[in-house]
Amino acid sequence: MNKRLSKGVLACLLLLAQLCFTYCVAQEAQPQGQNNEPAAAQRGPHIAQLSISGPIGPATTDYLIRTSDKARKGGARLFIVNMDTPGGLDAATRDIIQHILASDIPYVTYVTPAGARAASAGTYILYASHVAAMTPSTTLGAATPVQIGGMPGQQEPPAKAPEVSEDKAGEEGEQNGEPKKRERDPGSAMERKVVNDSVAYIRGLAHRNGRNADWAEKAVRDAATLTAREARAENVVDIVADNQQQLLQQLADRDVILPSGKQKISGTIAELPVVSYEPDWRNELLSLITNPQVAYILLLIGIYGLIFEGYSPGAIVPGVVGIICLLLAFYALQVLPINYAGLALIIVGALLIAAELFVPSFGALGIGGVVALVIGSVMLIDSDVPGMRISKTMIGSIAAISGLALLGFLYAVGRSLRKPIVAANQAMVGRTAVVSVVEPELLVKIDGEIWRARCDNLLTEGQLVKVTAEQGLLLQVVPE
C-alpha cells in the first residue's frame, strides 16, 4: 500500500515538474511581438507602463518594485502607473510609497479608465507620486484608515458634543466656580493616534509635491472624495487627461521633485515608445497565495492533512499535501493582517472535529469544533479593506460541509450501535469468499485477507464460496 502511495506522489511531482518545464519552454518560444518586454525596448529609452488593479497587498508591492527595477535596467525614462483600486493594506501601501519617493525616475500615477477610483490607499499613492493624473469620470479620496472601526461588538463612539464658544464656556465655568474643560474628540485614544498619524503622513506627501494638504487631511478625517475635475480645481492632482497620449503631451517640460532635486521631464517624452510590463508567473502565484480566501483554504487543508496522516501513519499523501499547504498558508498569513485568536480557534476547531472520530463524545466535540471553526474563520482576517476579507459564503460553506460530515459520522455510529452483536469466532460465517489456491492447501480470500479453508466439494481457482462455519483460523466453505 505504502509503495503504491509513494509511486503516486512521485508521479504527481514528475507531472508538476513537466508542466513547469513545458510552461518555461512555451514562454521562451513566444514570438518577440507577444513578449511583454520587447528586446528593442529593453535596449533603449522607453516609458514603462505598470498597473495597479484591485486591492493593494503584498503581491502588488512585489510586482511594482521588481518590475520597476527591471524596467530601470532596461532604459526606462518614466513610469506610468495605471491605477484602479478600492484601497489596500497599510504596510503594503507604505512600502510602495517609500519606493516611489526614493526613485530617481519620475512616477506618474494615472487613475484610469473612466469609472476607476483611487480610494483609501490609492489616495496616498497618488499624493506620493511625482505627477498625479486622472481620467474624467474617476474619483479619489475616502482615505480614513478603515481598521479603526473597532472589533465586532464594540460600542459606537459617542456623538460629538456641540461646540461651545470660549466666552460662553468661560461664563459657565465662572458660574460653577471651576474652569471649563475643553471637549476632546470622540473615539478611543488608539483611533485618534491612527487618524493623526495618517493625517501627518498624507500632509507630508502633499507638501513634498506642492499639493492641497488641507483637503488631504479632510480626506482622512472626514472620508471626503472628489471627482477628477474637482480634484484638479482643488490642486489635488496635476493633470486631467482623456487618454494616455494627452497625458504624455501635458507631461512635457513639467518640473518634478526627485531625491537629487528638481528636474524637468523631457519635452520629447511623448516620442518614446510605451512598454507595458505585466505581472509575471511569480507575481501571479504570490497574488493567488496571499488571497485571503486561498490562504484560508490552504490552512484548512494543511491542518486536516496532518491530522489524517497522524491517525494513518504511512499514508504519506495526506502528510505531504498537509505540510505543503500549511507552509503556504503560514507564508500568506504572515503578510496579511490576521487575528491570532481567530487562527487559534480554527486550529482548535479542526482538532475537535478530528477528535470526534476517535473519542465517544456523542457529538459534543464535533459540534464544539464546528462552532470554534466558524467563529475563528470570522475573526481570522482583521481588515475591512474590500477584497482582503474571507467571504461569508465561503465560511458558511466550510461550516456546512463540516457539519454534514459530522452528521454523517454520527449516523454511521448510530447504525453500527443498532446492529446485532456477533461473536468474534463467528464473524466470518455467512460471508462470501473467492478461492485463491486449491493445491496443496485450499486458501480463500475475504476482503483482502487470506484464510485457510476446507470444503467437501471440488473447487477451482476464482470460484465463489460461502462460509458456513469458523473453527479458529480454519473456515468451512461450500460452493455458492
mmCIF file of N, CA and C in Angstrom, residues 231-330:
data_model
loop_
_atom_site.group_PDB
_atom_site.id
_atom_site.type_symbol
_atom_site.label_atom_id
_atom_site.label_comp_id
_atom_site.label_asym_id
_atom_site.label_seq_id
_atom_site.Cartn_x
_atom_site.Cartn_y
_atom_site.Cartn_z
ATOM 1 N N ALA A 231 -10.852 67.600 -8.352
ATOM 2 C CA ALA A 231 -9.501 67.404 -7.830
ATOM 3 C C ALA A 231 -8.506 68.343 -8.503
ATOM 4 N N ARG A 232 -8.668 68.553 -9.791
ATOM 5 C CA ARG A 232 -7.773 69.478 -10.496
ATOM 6 C C ARG A 232 -8.002 70.907 -10.011
ATOM 7 N N ALA A 233 -9.268 71.278 -9.792
ATOM 8 C CA ALA A 233 -9.562 72.639 -9.327
ATOM 9 C C ALA A 233 -9.051 72.870 -7.903
ATOM 10 N N GLU A 234 -9.025 71.817 -7.089
ATOM 11 C CA GLU A 234 -8.571 71.927 -5.698
ATOM 12 C C GLU A 234 -7.059 71.733 -5.561
ATOM 13 N N ASN A 235 -6.354 71.597 -6.693
ATOM 14 C CA ASN A 235 -4.904 71.356 -6.674
ATOM 15 C C ASN A 235 -4.550 70.069 -5.928
ATOM 16 N N VAL A 236 -5.383 69.055 -6.120
ATOM 17 C CA VAL A 236 -5.101 67.724 -5.551
ATOM 18 C C VAL A 236 -4.336 66.885 -6.562
ATOM 19 N N VAL A 237 -4.674 67.021 -7.829
ATOM 20 C CA VAL A 237 -3.937 66.333 -8.895
ATOM 21 C C VAL A 237 -3.371 67.380 -9.849
ATOM 22 N N ASP A 238 -2.421 66.954 -10.663
ATOM 23 C CA ASP A 238 -1.735 67.888 -11.564
ATOM 24 C C ASP A 238 -2.336 67.921 -12.961
ATOM 25 N N ILE A 239 -2.874 66.768 -13.413
ATOM 26 C CA ILE A 239 -3.309 66.661 -14.809
ATOM 27 C C ILE A 239 -4.631 65.904 -14.860
ATOM 28 N N VAL A 240 -5.514 66.348 -15.746
ATOM 29 C CA VAL A 240 -6.707 65.588 -16.120
ATOM 30 C C VAL A 240 -6.610 65.352 -17.620
ATOM 31 N N ALA A 241 -6.511 64.088 -18.024
ATOM 32 C CA ALA A 241 -6.298 63.749 -19.434
ATOM 33 C C ALA A 241 -7.264 62.651 -19.843
ATOM 34 N N ASP A 242 -7.802 62.782 -21.059
ATOM 35 C CA ASP A 242 -8.766 61.793 -21.552
ATOM 36 C C ASP A 242 -8.098 60.473 -21.892
ATOM 37 N N ASN A 243 -6.843 60.503 -22.294
ATOM 38 C CA ASN A 243 -6.159 59.276 -22.702
ATOM 39 C C ASN A 243 -4.667 59.434 -22.434
ATOM 40 N N GLN A 244 -3.945 58.377 -22.723
ATOM 41 C CA GLN A 244 -2.510 58.378 -22.432
ATOM 42 C C GLN A 244 -1.744 59.353 -23.306
ATOM 43 N N GLN A 245 -2.166 59.535 -24.547
ATOM 44 C CA GLN A 245 -1.470 60.460 -25.435
ATOM 45 C C GLN A 245 -1.578 61.897 -24.920
ATOM 46 N N GLN A 246 -2.775 62.278 -24.460
ATOM 47 C CA GLN A 246 -2.920 63.608 -23.871
ATOM 48 C C GLN A 246 -2.078 63.743 -22.608
ATOM 49 N N LEU A 247 -2.013 62.676 -21.840
ATOM 50 C CA LEU A 247 -1.205 62.699 -20.625
ATOM 51 C C LEU A 247 0.258 62.969 -20.944
ATOM 52 N N LEU A 248 0.786 62.266 -21.936
ATOM 53 C CA LEU A 248 2.199 62.441 -22.300
ATOM 54 C C LEU A 248 2.462 63.850 -22.818
ATOM 55 N N GLN A 249 1.513 64.403 -23.571
ATOM 56 C CA GLN A 249 1.694 65.754 -24.075
ATOM 57 C C GLN A 249 1.737 66.779 -22.945
ATOM 58 N N GLN A 250 0.913 66.567 -21.902
ATOM 59 C CA GLN A 250 0.908 67.514 -20.784
ATOM 60 C C GLN A 250 2.088 67.311 -19.839
ATOM 61 N N LEU A 251 2.734 66.145 -19.926
ATOM 62 C CA LEU A 251 3.901 65.898 -19.072
ATOM 63 C C LEU A 251 5.153 66.613 -19.581
ATOM 64 N N ALA A 252 5.183 66.950 -20.854
ATOM 65 C CA ALA A 252 6.385 67.543 -21.449
ATOM 66 C C ALA A 252 6.780 68.830 -20.726
ATOM 67 N N ASP A 253 8.078 68.928 -20.383
ATOM 68 C CA ASP A 253 8.669 70.106 -19.738
ATOM 69 C C ASP A 253 8.099 70.407 -18.353
ATOM 70 N N ARG A 254 7.526 69.413 -17.705
ATOM 71 C CA ARG A 254 6.976 69.614 -16.357
ATOM 72 C C ARG A 254 8.070 69.368 -15.314
ATOM 73 N N ASP A 255 8.140 70.203 -14.294
ATOM 74 C CA ASP A 255 9.117 70.052 -13.211
ATOM 75 C C ASP A 255 8.622 69.044 -12.182
ATOM 76 N N VAL A 256 9.518 68.191 -11.724
ATOM 77 C CA VAL A 256 9.206 67.210 -10.680
ATOM 78 C C VAL A 256 10.303 67.247 -9.627
ATOM 79 N N ILE A 257 9.946 66.804 -8.398
ATOM 80 C CA ILE A 257 10.889 66.778 -7.288
ATOM 81 C C ILE A 257 11.387 65.348 -7.112
ATOM 82 N N LEU A 258 12.682 65.144 -7.359
ATOM 83 C CA LEU A 258 13.321 63.847 -7.188
ATOM 84 C C LEU A 258 14.296 63.924 -6.015
ATOM 85 N N PRO A 259 14.792 62.775 -5.525
ATOM 86 C CA PRO A 259 15.768 62.824 -4.419
ATOM 87 C C PRO A 259 16.989 63.688 -4.725
ATOM 88 N N SER A 260 17.345 63.774 -5.999
ATOM 89 C CA SER A 260 18.508 64.573 -6.380
ATOM 90 C C SER A 260 18.177 66.057 -6.531
ATOM 91 N N GLY A 261 16.888 66.411 -6.427
ATOM 92 C CA GLY A 261 16.481 67.797 -6.577
ATOM 93 C C GLY A 261 15.431 67.969 -7.663
ATOM 94 N N LYS A 262 15.142 69.222 -8.014
ATOM 95 C CA LYS A 262 14.128 69.495 -9.030
ATOM 96 C C LYS A 262 14.679 69.185 -10.417
ATOM 97 N N GLN A 263 13.895 68.428 -11.193
ATOM 98 C CA GLN A 263 14.263 68.093 -12.566
ATOM 99 C C GLN A 263 13.071 68.331 -13.482
ATOM 100 N N LYS A 264 13.365 68.438 -14.764
ATOM 101 C CA LYS A 264 12.335 68.699 -15.771
ATOM 102 C C LYS A 264 12.167 67.454 -16.645
ATOM 103 N N ILE A 265 10.917 67.066 -16.849
ATOM 104 C CA ILE A 265 10.635 65.955 -17.760
ATOM 105 C C ILE A 265 10.901 66.409 -19.184
ATOM 106 N N SER A 266 11.512 65.534 -19.946
ATOM 107 C CA SER A 266 11.909 65.889 -21.307
ATOM 108 C C SER A 266 10.714 66.361 -22.135
ATOM 109 N N GLY A 267 10.956 67.354 -22.967
ATOM 110 C CA GLY A 267 9.904 67.861 -23.833
ATOM 111 C C GLY A 267 9.535 66.893 -24.938
ATOM 112 N N THR A 268 10.396 65.911 -25.200
ATOM 113 C CA THR A 268 10.122 64.913 -26.252
ATOM 114 C C THR A 268 9.702 63.573 -25.641
ATOM 115 N N ILE A 269 9.204 63.595 -24.416
ATOM 116 C CA ILE A 269 8.851 62.342 -23.744
ATOM 117 C C ILE A 269 7.763 61.592 -24.493
ATOM 118 N N ALA A 270 6.869 62.310 -25.162
ATOM 119 C CA ALA A 270 5.772 61.659 -25.887
ATOM 120 C C ALA A 270 6.255 60.855 -27.075
ATOM 121 N N GLU A 271 7.486 61.110 -27.520
ATOM 122 C CA GLU A 271 8.009 60.382 -28.687
ATOM 123 C C GLU A 271 8.589 59.021 -28.306
ATOM 124 N N LEU A 272 8.785 58.758 -27.021
ATOM 125 C CA LEU A 272 9.350 57.474 -26.605
ATOM 126 C C LEU A 272 8.290 56.376 -26.672
ATOM 127 N N PRO A 273 8.695 55.152 -26.990
ATOM 128 C CA PRO A 273 7.727 54.044 -27.015
ATOM 129 C C PRO A 273 7.262 53.693 -25.604
ATOM 130 N N VAL A 274 6.015 53.278 -25.500
ATOM 131 C CA VAL A 274 5.436 52.868 -24.219
ATOM 132 C C VAL A 274 5.438 51.342 -24.156
ATOM 133 N N VAL A 275 6.084 50.799 -23.128
ATOM 134 C CA VAL A 275 6.191 49.345 -22.964
ATOM 135 C C VAL A 275 5.393 48.938 -21.735
ATOM 136 N N SER A 276 4.472 48.003 -21.917
ATOM 137 C CA SER A 276 3.641 47.525 -20.819
ATOM 138 C C SER A 276 4.333 46.363 -20.117
ATOM 139 N N TYR A 277 4.505 46.472 -18.823
ATOM 140 C CA TYR A 277 5.103 45.414 -18.003
ATOM 141 C C TYR A 277 3.988 44.737 -17.203
ATOM 142 N N GLU A 278 3.615 43.555 -17.646
ATOM 143 C CA GLU A 278 2.553 42.821 -16.971
ATOM 144 C C GLU A 278 3.141 41.937 -15.864
ATOM 145 N N PRO A 279 2.330 41.551 -14.869
ATOM 146 C CA PRO A 279 2.819 40.655 -13.810
ATOM 147 C C PRO A 279 3.279 39.318 -14.391
ATOM 148 N N ASP A 280 4.411 38.798 -13.908
ATOM 149 C CA ASP A 280 4.906 37.506 -14.369
ATOM 150 C C ASP A 280 4.298 36.381 -13.531
ATOM 151 N N TRP A 281 4.715 35.136 -13.811
ATOM 152 C CA TRP A 281 4.121 33.990 -13.129
ATOM 153 C C TRP A 281 4.399 34.029 -11.636
ATOM 154 N N ARG A 282 5.572 34.531 -11.248
ATOM 155 C CA ARG A 282 5.900 34.594 -9.823
ATOM 156 C C ARG A 282 4.945 35.521 -9.081
ATOM 157 N N ASN A 283 4.674 36.675 -9.687
ATOM 158 C CA ASN A 283 3.763 37.614 -9.052
ATOM 159 C C ASN A 283 2.332 37.094 -9.040
ATOM 160 N N GLU A 284 1.940 36.414 -10.128
ATOM 161 C CA GLU A 284 0.599 35.830 -10.168
ATOM 162 C C GLU A 284 0.440 34.782 -9.074
ATOM 163 N N LEU A 285 1.488 33.959 -8.874
ATOM 164 C CA LEU A 285 1.442 32.949 -7.822
ATOM 165 C C LEU A 285 1.364 33.599 -6.445
ATOM 166 N N LEU A 286 2.170 34.643 -6.223
ATOM 167 C CA LEU A 286 2.140 35.349 -4.947
ATOM 168 C C LEU A 286 0.778 35.989 -4.715
ATOM 169 N N SER A 287 0.196 36.549 -5.755
ATOM 170 C CA SER A 287 -1.128 37.159 -5.639
ATOM 171 C C SER A 287 -2.180 36.118 -5.284
ATOM 172 N N LEU A 288 -2.042 34.921 -5.874
ATOM 173 C CA LEU A 288 -3.003 33.853 -5.591
ATOM 174 C C LEU A 288 -2.875 33.369 -4.153
ATOM 175 N N ILE A 289 -1.637 33.139 -3.708
ATOM 176 C CA ILE A 289 -1.421 32.595 -2.368
ATOM 177 C C ILE A 289 -1.859 33.579 -1.293
ATOM 178 N N THR A 290 -1.600 34.866 -1.496
ATOM 179 C CA THR A 290 -1.926 35.867 -0.479
ATOM 180 C C THR A 290 -3.381 36.330 -0.550
ATOM 181 N N ASN A 291 -4.170 35.732 -1.428
ATOM 182 C CA ASN A 291 -5.611 35.989 -1.410
ATOM 183 C C ASN A 291 -6.190 35.372 -0.141
ATOM 184 N N PRO A 292 -6.894 36.145 0.690
ATOM 185 C CA PRO A 292 -7.396 35.597 1.954
ATOM 186 C C PRO A 292 -8.228 34.331 1.784
ATOM 187 N N GLN A 293 -9.007 34.247 0.702
ATOM 188 C CA GLN A 293 -9.818 33.046 0.500
ATOM 189 C C GLN A 293 -8.926 31.818 0.294
ATOM 190 N N VAL A 294 -7.884 31.980 -0.543
ATOM 191 C CA VAL A 294 -6.981 30.856 -0.837
ATOM 192 C C VAL A 294 -6.167 30.498 0.403
ATOM 193 N N ALA A 295 -5.673 31.511 1.124
ATOM 194 C CA ALA A 295 -4.905 31.236 2.340
ATOM 195 C C ALA A 295 -5.748 30.481 3.358
ATOM 196 N N TYR A 296 -7.000 30.815 3.460
ATOM 197 C CA TYR A 296 -7.917 30.139 4.388
ATOM 198 C C TYR A 296 -8.093 28.675 4.004
ATOM 199 N N ILE A 297 -8.295 28.418 2.719
ATOM 200 C CA ILE A 297 -8.465 27.036 2.263
ATOM 201 C C ILE A 297 -7.176 26.234 2.457
ATOM 202 N N LEU A 298 -6.032 26.840 2.133
ATOM 203 C CA LEU A 298 -4.753 26.151 2.335
ATOM 204 C C LEU A 298 -4.541 25.806 3.805
ATOM 205 N N LEU A 299 -4.933 26.704 4.708
ATOM 206 C CA LEU A 299 -4.781 26.448 6.135
ATOM 207 C C LEU A 299 -5.598 25.234 6.561
ATOM 208 N N LEU A 300 -6.854 25.158 6.111
ATOM 209 C CA LEU A 300 -7.705 24.033 6.493
ATOM 210 C C LEU A 300 -7.194 22.721 5.899
ATOM 211 N N ILE A 301 -6.777 22.759 4.626
ATOM 212 C CA ILE A 301 -6.249 21.539 4.003
ATOM 213 C C ILE A 301 -5.006 21.070 4.740
ATOM 214 N N GLY A 302 -4.127 22.009 5.104
ATOM 215 C CA GLY A 302 -2.913 21.639 5.816
ATOM 216 C C GLY A 302 -3.198 21.015 7.168
ATOM 217 N N ILE A 303 -4.125 21.604 7.926
ATOM 218 C CA ILE A 303 -4.449 21.071 9.253
ATOM 219 C C ILE A 303 -5.045 19.667 9.147
ATOM 220 N N TYR A 304 -6.041 19.500 8.284
ATOM 221 C CA TYR A 304 -6.680 18.188 8.154
ATOM 222 C C TYR A 304 -5.727 17.157 7.558
ATOM 223 N N GLY A 305 -4.866 17.590 6.653
ATOM 224 C CA GLY A 305 -3.891 16.656 6.088
ATOM 225 C C GLY A 305 -2.974 16.077 7.148
ATOM 226 N N LEU A 306 -2.460 16.932 8.044
ATOM 227 C CA LEU A 306 -1.583 16.445 9.108
ATOM 228 C C LEU A 306 -2.347 15.588 10.117
ATOM 229 N N ILE A 307 -3.605 15.939 10.372
ATOM 230 C CA ILE A 307 -4.410 15.121 11.297
ATOM 231 C C ILE A 307 -4.621 13.722 10.730
ATOM 232 N N PHE A 308 -4.984 13.621 9.461
ATOM 233 C CA PHE A 308 -5.209 12.314 8.848
ATOM 234 C C PHE A 308 -3.924 11.507 8.776
ATOM 235 N N GLU A 309 -2.802 12.191 8.528
ATOM 236 C CA GLU A 309 -1.524 11.483 8.494
ATOM 237 C C GLU A 309 -1.177 10.955 9.893
ATOM 238 N N GLY A 310 -1.501 11.727 10.930
ATOM 239 C CA GLY A 310 -1.218 11.281 12.291
ATOM 240 C C GLY A 310 -2.018 10.059 12.687
ATOM 241 N N TYR A 311 -3.251 9.968 12.208
ATOM 242 C CA TYR A 311 -4.090 8.817 12.545
ATOM 243 C C TYR A 311 -3.947 7.664 11.556
ATOM 244 N N SER A 312 -3.250 7.889 10.460
ATOM 245 C CA SER A 312 -2.978 6.817 9.488
ATOM 246 C C SER A 312 -1.505 6.872 9.100
ATOM 247 N N PRO A 313 -0.608 6.531 10.011
ATOM 248 C CA PRO A 313 0.831 6.628 9.725
ATOM 249 C C PRO A 313 1.213 5.807 8.499
ATOM 250 N N GLY A 314 2.027 6.422 7.661
ATOM 251 C CA GLY A 314 2.467 5.734 6.453
ATOM 252 C C GLY A 314 1.624 6.022 5.236
ATOM 253 N N ALA A 315 0.525 6.781 5.399
ATOM 254 C CA ALA A 315 -0.300 7.109 4.234
ATOM 255 C C ALA A 315 0.438 8.032 3.277
ATOM 256 N N ILE A 316 1.351 8.845 3.773
ATOM 257 C CA ILE A 316 2.270 9.702 3.019
ATOM 258 C C ILE A 316 1.571 10.867 2.330
ATOM 259 N N VAL A 317 0.604 10.575 1.475
ATOM 260 C CA VAL A 317 -0.023 11.640 0.687
ATOM 261 C C VAL A 317 -0.660 12.722 1.565
ATOM 262 N N PRO A 318 -1.498 12.375 2.574
ATOM 263 C CA PRO A 318 -2.059 13.452 3.412
ATOM 264 C C PRO A 318 -0.987 14.281 4.106
ATOM 265 N N GLY A 319 0.088 13.624 4.559
ATOM 266 C CA GLY A 319 1.153 14.363 5.229
ATOM 267 C C GLY A 319 1.886 15.303 4.299
ATOM 268 N N VAL A 320 2.225 14.824 3.093
ATOM 269 C CA VAL A 320 2.940 15.662 2.129
ATOM 270 C C VAL A 320 2.091 16.870 1.729
ATOM 271 N N VAL A 321 0.832 16.602 1.365
ATOM 272 C CA VAL A 321 -0.067 17.687 0.964
ATOM 273 C C VAL A 321 -0.301 18.641 2.134
ATOM 274 N N GLY A 322 -0.462 18.089 3.344
ATOM 275 C CA GLY A 322 -0.720 18.922 4.506
ATOM 276 C C GLY A 322 0.432 19.855 4.819
ATOM 277 N N ILE A 323 1.664 19.345 4.777
ATOM 278 C CA ILE A 323 2.824 20.182 5.085
ATOM 279 C C ILE A 323 2.979 21.299 4.055
ATOM 280 N N ILE A 324 2.842 20.955 2.777
ATOM 281 C CA ILE A 324 2.993 21.972 1.722
ATOM 282 C C ILE A 324 1.926 23.056 1.863
ATOM 283 N N CYS A 325 0.669 22.652 2.050
ATOM 284 C CA CYS A 325 -0.416 23.627 2.171
ATOM 285 C C CYS A 325 -0.264 24.471 3.430
ATOM 286 N N LEU A 326 0.181 23.851 4.518
ATOM 287 C CA LEU A 326 0.327 24.597 5.764
ATOM 288 C C LEU A 326 1.441 25.635 5.659
ATOM 289 N N LEU A 327 2.559 25.274 5.016
ATOM 290 C CA LEU A 327 3.654 26.234 4.840
ATOM 291 C C LEU A 327 3.219 27.400 3.952
ATOM 292 N N LEU A 328 2.498 27.093 2.872
ATOM 293 C CA LEU A 328 1.992 28.162 2.000
ATOM 294 C C LEU A 328 1.002 29.060 2.751
ATOM 295 N N ALA A 329 0.155 28.439 3.579
ATOM 296 C CA ALA A 329 -0.817 29.224 4.341
ATOM 297 C C ALA A 329 -0.120 30.133 5.350
ATOM 298 N N PHE A 330 0.894 29.617 6.039
ATOM 299 C CA PHE A 330 1.613 30.440 7.010
ATOM 300 C C PHE A 330 2.356 31.584 6.324
#
